Every structure is written in C-alpha cells, then in structure tokens.
XYZ file of C-alpha atoms in Angstrom:
64
model
C 0.897 9.177 2.612
C 0.178 12.513 0.903
C -0.906 10.724 -2.335
C -2.870 7.862 -0.741
C -6.680 8.102 -0.796
C -6.949 6.449 2.615
C -4.741 9.076 4.250
C -6.868 11.824 2.637
C -10.000 10.549 4.373
C -11.403 8.435 1.503
C -12.004 4.709 1.621
C -9.539 2.650 -0.398
C -8.110 -0.778 0.330
C -6.798 -1.676 -3.140
C -3.222 -2.319 -2.050
C -4.250 -4.238 1.067
C -6.848 -6.407 -0.696
C -4.467 -7.282 -3.542
C -1.411 -8.133 -1.482
C -0.619 -11.870 -1.597
C 0.651 -11.526 1.979
C -2.511 -9.820 3.242
C -2.247 -8.820 6.889
C 1.474 -9.623 6.829
C 3.198 -7.288 4.345
C 0.425 -4.667 4.433
C -1.707 -4.148 7.490
C -4.575 -1.736 7.990
C -4.076 0.585 10.921
C -7.414 1.520 12.422
C -9.156 -0.384 9.593
C -8.422 2.568 7.253
C -4.726 3.314 6.824
C -2.431 0.930 4.924
C 0.951 0.383 6.550
C 3.739 -1.511 4.788
C 5.715 -3.979 6.878
C 9.007 -3.798 5.006
C 10.496 -6.943 6.546
C 7.534 -9.009 5.325
C 7.201 -7.415 1.868
C 8.579 -9.516 -1.001
C 8.664 -6.589 -3.454
C 6.230 -8.205 -5.901
C 4.787 -4.788 -6.870
C 1.133 -5.780 -6.995
C 0.206 -2.996 -4.566
C 1.844 -0.406 -6.828
C 0.107 -1.833 -9.907
C -3.402 -1.819 -8.361
C -3.183 1.647 -6.786
C -6.083 3.711 -8.130
C -4.145 6.964 -8.155
C -2.922 8.331 -11.499
C 0.591 8.186 -10.069
C 0.719 5.284 -7.594
C 0.825 6.312 -3.960
C 3.114 3.378 -3.247
C 6.463 2.688 -4.901
C 8.454 -0.502 -4.717
C 12.174 0.244 -4.575
C 14.995 -2.236 -4.723
C 16.817 -2.439 -1.434
C 20.398 -3.487 -2.077
C-alpha cells in the first residue's frame, strides 16, 4: 500500500483494469483502492506487469 499511487491519494486503476478476473481477483474499495482477493487470484502477474510505478507496488509470490 505504501508504494501504490491509489493509496497515496492519486488516481490509478492499472492493475484493476488489466486483471482478467476484473471485480473478482481485484476489487476497488471505495472506487479508489485496489484490494487483492487472494482466493480468486490465479497468479497470472498482469497486475504486476502493468503497474506504473518504477518498482511495482504489487508482487505476485508463489504460494506453496
């Protein structure tokens, strides 16, 4: 959250808009804050790839 534009007060929906499971794996809380629903996420990594931050604010980690 400390690296995400949305949580810093800016408007950014890159991860949400690019997610193939839009409104399932990533939801927008209050129409501004992206929230990952881990049980619905497939781990495709698109959200990490499209993040506009120099170092992505979201990281996909393998969950073994």
